[in-house]
CSV table of C-alpha atoms and ligand atoms in Angstrom, one decimal:
chain,number,residue,atom,x,y,z
A,200,MET,CA,-13.1,-55.3,-31.8
A,201,LEU,CA,-13.8,-53.7,-28.3
A,202,LYS,CA,-10.1,-52.9,-28.0
A,203,LYS,CA,-10.2,-51.2,-31.3
A,204,ILE,CA,-13.2,-49.1,-30.4
A,205,ILE,CA,-11.6,-48.1,-27.1
A,206,ALA,CA,-8.4,-47.2,-28.8
A,207,LEU,CA,-10.3,-45.1,-31.4
A,208,PHE,CA,-12.2,-43.4,-28.6
A,209,PHE,CA,-9.0,-42.4,-26.8
A,210,ALA,CA,-7.5,-41.2,-30.1
A,211,PHE,CA,-10.5,-39.0,-30.6
A,212,ILE,CA,-10.3,-37.6,-27.1
A,213,ILE,CA,-6.7,-36.8,-27.5
A,214,LEU,CA,-7.4,-35.0,-30.7
A,215,LEU,CA,-10.3,-33.1,-29.2
A,216,VAL,CA,-8.2,-32.0,-26.1
A,217,SER,CA,-5.3,-30.8,-28.3
A,218,PHE,CA,-7.7,-29.0,-30.6
A,219,ILE,CA,-9.3,-27.2,-27.6
A,220,GLY,CA,-5.9,-26.3,-26.2
A,221,CYS,CA,-4.9,-25.0,-29.6
A,222,SER,CA,-7.9,-22.8,-30.2
A,223,GLU,CA,-7.5,-21.3,-26.8
A,224,ASN,CA,-3.9,-20.4,-27.4
A,225,GLU,CA,-5.0,-18.8,-30.6
A,226,THR,CA,-7.5,-16.4,-29.0
A,227,GLN,CA,-5.0,-15.5,-26.4
A,228,LYS,CA,-2.5,-14.6,-29.1
A,229,ASP,CA,-5.0,-12.6,-31.2
A,230,GLY,CA,-6.5,-10.6,-28.4
A,231,GLN,CA,-5.0,-8.5,-25.6
A,232,PRO,CA,-3.6,-10.1,-22.5
A,233,ARG,CA,-6.3,-10.9,-19.9
A,234,LEU,CA,-5.6,-9.8,-16.3
A,235,GLY,CA,-7.3,-10.3,-12.9
A,236,ILE,CA,-6.6,-7.4,-10.4
A,237,THR,CA,-7.7,-7.1,-6.8
A,238,ILE,CA,-7.7,-4.1,-4.5
A,239,TYR,CA,-8.0,-4.8,-0.8
A,240,SER,CA,-10.6,-2.0,-0.3
A,241,TYR,CA,-12.0,0.6,-2.6
A,242,ASN,CA,-12.5,2.7,0.5
A,243,ASP,CA,-8.8,3.1,1.1
A,244,ASN,CA,-7.8,6.6,0.2
A,245,PHE,CA,-4.2,5.9,-1.0
A,246,LEU,CA,-5.3,2.7,-3.0
A,247,SER,CA,-8.0,4.7,-4.8
A,248,PHE,CA,-5.2,6.7,-6.5
A,249,MET,CA,-3.3,3.5,-7.3
A,250,ARG,CA,-6.5,2.0,-8.7
A,251,ARG,CA,-7.4,4.9,-11.0
A,252,ASN,CA,-3.8,5.0,-12.3
A,253,ILE,CA,-3.7,1.3,-13.0
A,254,GLU,CA,-7.0,1.4,-14.8
A,255,SER,CA,-6.1,4.3,-17.0
A,256,MET,CA,-2.7,2.9,-17.8
A,257,LEU,CA,-4.1,-0.5,-18.8
A,258,THR,CA,-6.9,0.9,-20.9
A,259,GLY,CA,-6.4,-0.2,-24.5
A,260,LYS,CA,-3.5,-2.6,-23.6
A,261,ALA,CA,-5.3,-5.4,-21.7
A,262,SER,CA,-8.7,-6.8,-21.0
A,263,PHE,CA,-9.0,-6.9,-17.2
A,264,ILE,CA,-11.4,-7.3,-14.4
A,265,MET,CA,-10.6,-5.3,-11.3
A,266,ASN,CA,-12.3,-6.3,-8.0
A,267,ASP,CA,-13.0,-4.6,-4.7
A,268,SER,CA,-12.1,-7.2,-2.1
A,269,GLU,CA,-14.1,-5.2,0.5
A,270,ASN,CA,-11.5,-5.8,3.2
A,271,ASP,CA,-12.5,-9.5,3.2
A,272,GLN,CA,-9.7,-12.1,2.5
A,273,ALA,CA,-12.2,-14.9,1.8
A,274,LYS,CA,-13.9,-12.7,-0.8
A,275,GLN,CA,-10.5,-12.0,-2.4
A,276,TYR,CA,-9.8,-15.7,-2.7
A,277,ASP,CA,-13.1,-16.1,-4.5
A,278,GLN,CA,-12.2,-13.3,-6.9
A,279,ILE,CA,-8.9,-14.9,-7.6
A,280,ASP,CA,-10.4,-18.3,-8.2
A,281,ALA,CA,-12.9,-16.7,-10.6
A,282,ALA,CA,-10.0,-15.0,-12.5
A,283,ILE,CA,-8.1,-18.3,-12.7
A,284,GLN,CA,-11.2,-19.9,-14.1
A,285,ARG,CA,-11.5,-17.2,-16.7
A,286,LYS,CA,-8.0,-18.2,-17.6
A,287,VAL,CA,-6.3,-14.9,-17.1
A,288,ASP,CA,-2.7,-14.6,-18.3
A,289,ALA,CA,-1.6,-12.8,-15.1
A,290,LEU,CA,-2.8,-11.5,-11.7
A,291,ALA,CA,-2.0,-8.3,-9.9
A,292,ILE,CA,-2.9,-8.6,-6.3
A,293,ASN,CA,-3.2,-6.1,-3.4
A,294,LEU,CA,-3.7,-8.5,-0.5
A,295,VAL,CA,-6.3,-8.0,2.2
A,296,ASP,CA,-4.4,-10.0,4.9
A,297,PRO,CA,-0.6,-9.5,4.7
A,298,MET,CA,-0.1,-13.1,5.9
A,299,SER,CA,-2.0,-14.8,3.1
A,300,ALA,CA,0.2,-14.5,0.1
A,301,ASN,CA,1.0,-18.2,0.3
A,302,MET,CA,-2.7,-19.1,-0.4
A,303,VAL,CA,-2.8,-16.9,-3.4
A,304,ILE,CA,0.5,-18.3,-4.7
A,305,ASP,CA,-0.8,-21.9,-4.3
A,306,LYS,CA,-3.8,-21.0,-6.5
A,307,ALA,CA,-1.8,-19.3,-9.1
A,308,LYS,CA,1.0,-21.8,-9.1
A,309,ALA,CA,-1.3,-24.7,-9.8
A,310,SER,CA,-2.2,-23.1,-13.2
A,311,GLY,CA,1.2,-21.6,-13.8
A,312,ILE,CA,-0.2,-18.0,-13.7
A,313,PRO,CA,2.3,-15.2,-12.9
A,314,VAL,CA,1.5,-12.9,-10.0
A,315,ILE,CA,2.5,-9.3,-9.2
A,316,PHE,CA,1.7,-8.3,-5.6
A,317,PHE,CA,1.6,-4.7,-4.8
A,318,ASN,CA,1.3,-2.3,-1.8
A,319,ILE,CA,1.4,-5.1,0.8
A,320,GLU,CA,4.7,-6.9,0.7
A,321,PRO,CA,4.4,-10.7,1.0
A,322,ARG,CA,6.5,-12.5,3.5
A,323,LEU,CA,10.0,-13.5,2.3
A,324,GLU,CA,9.4,-17.3,2.3
A,325,HIS,CA,6.2,-16.8,0.3
A,326,ILE,CA,7.7,-14.7,-2.5
A,327,MET,CA,10.7,-17.1,-2.8
A,328,SER,CA,8.3,-20.1,-3.1
A,329,TYR,CA,7.3,-19.5,-6.7
A,330,ASP,CA,9.4,-18.3,-9.6
A,331,LYS,CA,6.6,-16.4,-11.2
A,332,VAL,CA,5.8,-14.0,-8.4
A,333,TRP,CA,7.2,-10.4,-7.9
A,334,TYR,CA,6.4,-7.4,-5.7
A,335,VAL,CA,6.0,-3.7,-6.4
A,336,GLY,CA,6.1,-1.3,-3.5
A,337,THR,CA,8.3,0.7,-1.2
A,338,ARG,CA,10.8,0.0,1.5
A,339,SER,CA,8.5,0.4,4.5
A,340,ARG,CA,11.2,1.4,6.9
A,341,GLU,CA,12.4,4.2,4.7
A,342,SER,CA,9.2,6.1,5.3
A,343,GLY,CA,9.7,5.8,9.1
A,344,ASP,CA,13.3,7.1,8.7
A,345,ILE,CA,12.1,10.1,6.7
A,346,GLN,CA,9.3,10.9,9.3
A,347,GLY,CA,11.8,10.7,12.0
A,348,GLU,CA,14.2,13.1,10.3
A,349,MET,CA,11.3,15.5,9.7
A,350,VAL,CA,10.2,15.4,13.4
A,351,LEU,CA,13.8,15.8,14.6
A,352,ASN,CA,14.5,18.9,12.5
A,353,ALA,CA,11.1,20.5,13.4
A,354,TRP,CA,11.5,19.7,17.1
A,355,LYS,CA,15.0,21.2,17.2
A,356,SER,CA,14.0,24.5,15.5
A,357,ASN,CA,10.8,25.0,17.5
A,358,PRO,CA,11.8,24.9,21.3
A,359,LYS,CA,8.3,26.1,22.3
A,360,TRP,CA,6.8,22.9,21.1
A,361,ASP,CA,8.3,21.3,24.2
A,362,LYS,CA,5.2,22.5,26.1
A,363,ASN,CA,6.2,21.2,29.5
A,364,GLY,CA,9.8,22.1,29.0
A,365,ASP,CA,11.1,18.6,30.1
A,366,GLY,CA,13.2,18.1,26.9
A,367,LYS,CA,11.1,15.0,26.0
A,368,ILE,CA,8.5,14.6,23.3
A,369,GLN,CA,5.2,13.5,24.8
A,370,TYR,CA,3.7,11.8,21.7
A,371,LEU,CA,0.7,9.9,20.4
A,372,LEU,CA,1.0,7.4,17.6
A,373,LEU,CA,-1.7,6.1,15.2
A,374,ARG,CA,-0.9,2.7,13.8
A,375,GLY,CA,-2.1,1.1,10.5
A,376,LEU,CA,-3.4,-2.4,10.2
A,377,ALA,CA,-1.6,-4.8,12.6
A,378,GLY,CA,0.8,-7.1,10.9
A,379,HIS,CA,1.1,-4.8,7.8
A,380,PRO,CA,4.7,-4.4,6.9
A,381,ASP,CA,4.3,-0.6,6.6
A,382,THR,CA,2.8,-0.4,10.1
A,383,GLU,CA,5.7,-2.2,11.6
A,384,GLY,CA,8.4,-0.4,9.6
A,385,ARG,CA,7.1,3.0,10.1
A,386,THR,CA,6.3,2.7,13.8
A,387,GLU,CA,9.7,1.2,14.5
A,388,ARG,CA,11.8,3.6,12.4
A,389,ILE,CA,10.3,6.9,13.4
A,390,LYS,CA,11.0,6.1,17.1
A,391,ALA,CA,14.5,4.7,16.3
A,392,VAL,CA,15.6,7.7,14.4
A,393,LEU,CA,14.5,10.1,17.1
A,394,THR,CA,16.0,8.0,19.9
A,395,ASN,CA,19.2,7.5,18.0
A,396,ASN,CA,19.5,11.3,17.7
A,397,GLY,CA,19.3,11.8,21.4
A,398,ILE,CA,15.6,12.7,21.7
A,399,VAL,CA,13.8,11.1,24.6
A,400,LEU,CA,10.3,10.0,23.7
A,401,GLU,CA,7.5,9.6,26.1
A,402,GLN,CA,4.5,7.7,24.8
A,403,LEU,CA,1.2,9.0,25.9
A,404,ASP,CA,-0.7,6.3,23.9
A,405,GLU,CA,-0.4,4.3,20.7
A,406,GLN,CA,-3.3,2.8,19.0
A,407,THR,CA,-4.3,1.1,15.7
A,408,ALA,CA,-6.9,2.9,13.5
A,409,ASN,CA,-6.4,0.5,10.6
A,410,TRP,CA,-5.4,3.2,8.1
A,411,ASP,CA,-8.9,4.7,8.5
A,412,ILE,CA,-9.8,8.3,8.9
A,413,LEU,CA,-13.0,7.7,11.0
A,414,GLN,CA,-11.3,5.2,13.3
A,415,ALA,CA,-8.5,7.8,13.8
A,416,GLN,CA,-10.9,10.6,14.5
A,417,ASN,CA,-12.7,8.5,17.2
A,418,ILE,CA,-9.4,7.6,18.9
A,419,ALA,CA,-8.2,11.2,18.8
A,420,ASN,CA,-11.5,12.4,20.3
A,421,THR,CA,-10.7,10.4,23.3
A,422,TRP,CA,-7.0,11.5,23.3
A,423,ILE,CA,-7.7,15.2,23.1
A,424,LYS,CA,-10.1,15.1,26.1
A,425,LYS,CA,-7.7,12.9,28.1
A,426,PHE,CA,-4.3,14.6,27.3
A,427,GLY,CA,-5.2,18.0,25.9
A,428,ASP,CA,-2.3,20.4,26.2
A,429,SER,CA,0.2,17.7,27.2
A,430,ILE,CA,0.2,16.4,23.7
A,431,GLU,CA,3.4,17.5,21.9
A,432,PHE,CA,3.3,15.5,18.7
A,433,ILE,CA,1.0,13.1,16.8
A,434,PHE,CA,2.9,10.5,14.6
A,435,SER,CA,0.6,8.8,12.1
A,436,ASN,CA,1.5,5.7,10.0
A,437,ASN,CA,-0.5,7.3,7.1
A,438,ASP,CA,-2.2,10.4,5.9
A,439,SER,CA,-5.8,9.3,6.2
A,440,MET,CA,-5.4,8.7,9.9
A,441,ALA,CA,-3.4,12.0,10.3
A,442,LEU,CA,-6.5,13.8,8.7
A,443,GLY,CA,-8.8,12.0,11.2
A,444,ALA,CA,-6.7,13.2,14.1
A,445,LEU,CA,-6.6,16.7,12.7
A,446,LYS,CA,-10.3,16.9,12.4
A,447,SER,CA,-10.7,15.8,15.9
A,448,ILE,CA,-8.3,18.3,17.5
A,449,GLN,CA,-9.6,21.1,15.3
A,450,ALA,CA,-13.0,20.6,16.8
A,451,GLN,CA,-11.4,21.3,20.2
A,452,GLY,CA,-9.8,24.5,18.9
A,453,TYR,CA,-6.3,23.2,18.1
A,454,ASN,CA,-4.5,23.8,14.8
A,455,ILE,CA,-6.8,26.5,13.5
A,456,GLY,CA,-4.5,29.5,13.7
A,457,ASN,CA,-3.9,30.0,17.5
A,458,GLU,CA,-0.1,29.5,17.9
A,459,ASN,CA,-0.6,28.4,21.6
A,460,LYS,CA,-3.0,25.7,20.5
A,461,PHE,CA,-0.9,23.8,18.1
A,462,ILE,CA,-0.1,20.1,17.9
A,463,PRO,CA,2.3,19.1,15.1
A,464,ILE,CA,1.1,16.0,13.1
A,465,VAL,CA,3.1,14.0,10.5
A,466,GLY,CA,1.7,11.3,8.1
A,467,VAL,CA,2.7,9.2,5.2
A,468,ASP,CA,1.4,9.2,1.5
A,469,ALA,CA,1.1,12.9,0.6
A,470,ILE,CA,-2.6,12.6,-0.5
A,471,PRO,CA,-4.0,15.9,-1.9
A,472,GLU,CA,-6.2,16.6,1.2
A,473,VAL,CA,-3.1,16.5,3.4
A,474,ILE,CA,-1.1,18.6,1.1
A,475,GLU,CA,-3.8,21.2,1.4
A,476,GLU,CA,-3.4,21.1,5.2
A,477,ILE,CA,0.3,21.4,5.0
A,478,ARG,CA,-0.1,24.4,2.8
A,479,LYS,CA,-2.4,25.9,5.5
A,480,GLY,CA,0.1,25.0,8.2
A,481,SER,CA,-2.2,22.6,10.1
A,482,ILE,CA,-0.2,19.5,9.3
A,483,LEU,CA,3.6,19.6,9.6
A,484,GLY,CA,4.6,17.2,6.9
A,485,THR,CA,4.2,13.9,5.2
A,486,VAL,CA,6.2,11.4,3.2
A,487,LEU,CA,5.3,10.9,-0.5
A,488,GLN,CA,4.8,7.5,-1.8
A,489,SER,CA,3.9,8.0,-5.4
A,490,PRO,CA,0.8,6.1,-6.6
A,491,LYS,CA,1.7,7.0,-10.1
A,492,ASP,CA,5.2,5.5,-10.1
A,493,GLN,CA,3.9,2.3,-8.3
A,494,ALA,CA,1.0,1.9,-10.7
A,495,ARG,CA,3.3,2.3,-13.6
A,496,ALA,CA,5.6,-0.4,-12.4
A,497,VAL,CA,2.7,-2.8,-11.7
A,498,VAL,CA,1.3,-2.2,-15.2
A,499,ASP,CA,4.6,-2.6,-17.0
A,500,MET,CA,5.4,-5.7,-15.1
A,501,VAL,CA,2.0,-7.4,-15.3
A,502,LEU,CA,1.7,-6.8,-19.0
A,503,ASN,CA,5.2,-8.3,-19.5
A,504,VAL,CA,4.6,-11.5,-17.7
A,505,ALA,CA,1.1,-11.8,-19.1
A,506,SER,CA,2.6,-12.0,-22.6
A,507,GLY,CA,5.4,-14.3,-21.6
A,508,LYS,CA,8.2,-11.7,-21.7
A,509,ASP,CA,10.8,-11.1,-19.0
A,510,VAL,CA,9.2,-9.2,-16.1
A,511,LEU,CA,11.5,-6.2,-16.6
A,512,ASP,CA,11.5,-6.2,-20.4
A,513,GLY,CA,11.6,-2.7,-21.8
A,514,THR,CA,11.7,-1.1,-18.4
A,515,ASP,CA,14.6,0.4,-16.4
A,516,TYR,CA,13.5,-1.0,-13.0
A,517,THR,CA,15.7,-3.2,-11.0
A,518,LEU,CA,14.7,-6.1,-8.9
A,519,ASP,CA,16.3,-6.5,-5.4
A,520,ASP,CA,17.2,-9.8,-3.9
A,521,VAL,CA,13.6,-10.6,-2.9
A,522,LYS,CA,12.2,-9.9,-6.4
A,523,ALA,CA,10.8,-6.5,-5.5
A,524,VAL,CA,10.7,-3.2,-7.4
A,525,ARG,CA,10.8,-0.4,-4.9
A,526,VAL,CA,9.7,3.1,-5.5
A,527,PRO,CA,11.5,5.6,-3.3
A,528,TYR,CA,9.8,7.8,-0.7
A,529,LYS,CA,10.2,11.6,-0.4
A,530,ALA,CA,9.9,14.0,2.5
A,531,ILE,CA,7.2,16.6,1.8
A,532,THR,CA,6.8,19.8,3.8
A,533,LYS,CA,5.5,23.3,3.0
A,534,GLU,CA,8.6,24.0,0.8
A,535,ASN,CA,8.0,21.3,-1.8
A,536,ILE,CA,4.3,20.4,-1.9
A,537,GLU,CA,4.3,20.8,-5.8
A,538,GLU,CA,6.2,17.4,-6.1
A,539,ALA,CA,3.5,15.6,-4.2
A,540,LEU,CA,0.7,17.2,-6.3
A,541,GLU,CA,2.4,15.9,-9.4
A,542,ALA,CA,2.6,12.3,-8.2
A,543,TYR,CA,-1.2,12.4,-7.4
A,544,ASN,CA,-2.7,14.2,-10.4
B,865,BGC,C1,-0.5,3.4,2.8
B,865,BGC,C2,-1.8,3.5,3.5
B,865,BGC,C3,-2.7,2.4,3.0
B,865,BGC,C4,-2.1,1.1,3.0
B,865,BGC,C5,-3.0,0.0,2.5
B,865,BGC,C6,0.0,2.1,2.9
B,865,BGC,O1,1.2,1.9,2.1
B,865,BGC,O2,0.4,4.3,3.3
B,865,BGC,O3,-2.3,4.8,3.3
B,865,BGC,O4,-3.9,2.5,3.7
B,865,BGC,O5,-0.8,1.1,2.4
B,865,BGC,O6,-2.4,-1.2,2.4
B,866,CA,CA1,7.9,17.6,26.6
């Protein structure tokens, strides 16, 4: 008798579980795919353009929650846990800490949820550790190559920029977040391109401003007082920091029209504020990374995997050998600023 009751009880449980499972699948099929999205910080200038593009492209196509991780990886883990609990169909993640993709992957893998990382490239071993993870971004080193070419050409055609006439470039460099693949790739390549083309570089200083305009402005305040007219170039890993440096040197009378008080600056991103400065001639140039094209790829891919389709279904992107879709960079100087405005409008 007891055995029978126990057997009946288990049969009931099994029925109940399969019923719950069923009804859940049903609602997922009826409704739009559900997504969880995180942005490492809503204060980041470049990411704010990615964010707005992703939001508008997803509207009407998915139900999603987008979180500001406020530059706090622990907070981001909580947001991801919450999304998994809500049973999202896919995640799109802009990491806070470039080294922490494995933790995110572990969480997603346990529930079989696909993940599209964007903007911060996960380490190779992490991306290869789960078949349902992909990356949308750029090739970091390419932006450094383009910056290097830009500096090389400008330096060669402006002999008076060699203020002390020693043939070398006395430069300052603003680095992004330490350990960020873009920081490493850009810093390494701009120097390599110049050196490989016979330019001798002399580093006055190199500091990290964590992609941030205010931190860059503070650093440049010290620089301009310390090095003044011996500064021949400012290389910046991104545009926000380039803007911070510009503000700082302008307060000391540089780059406001006096030809003898000019320090060329290069950045990366092509955000509208920098385009405006390029137009005025106060920033030399930048490297466009299109928030629109990257957002489009994130949206197309996350919608595909959320509905169980092939990640590239209906698109003409290609994946490289590390499961990444890469959007190309482009040099932007006074001559072609319209192209940048288009990618950011
Ligand atoms: C951009 C930076 C941005 C960073 C955030 C980089 O690709 O160039 O402007 O702050 O990504 O991860
Ligand atoms: Ca010099």
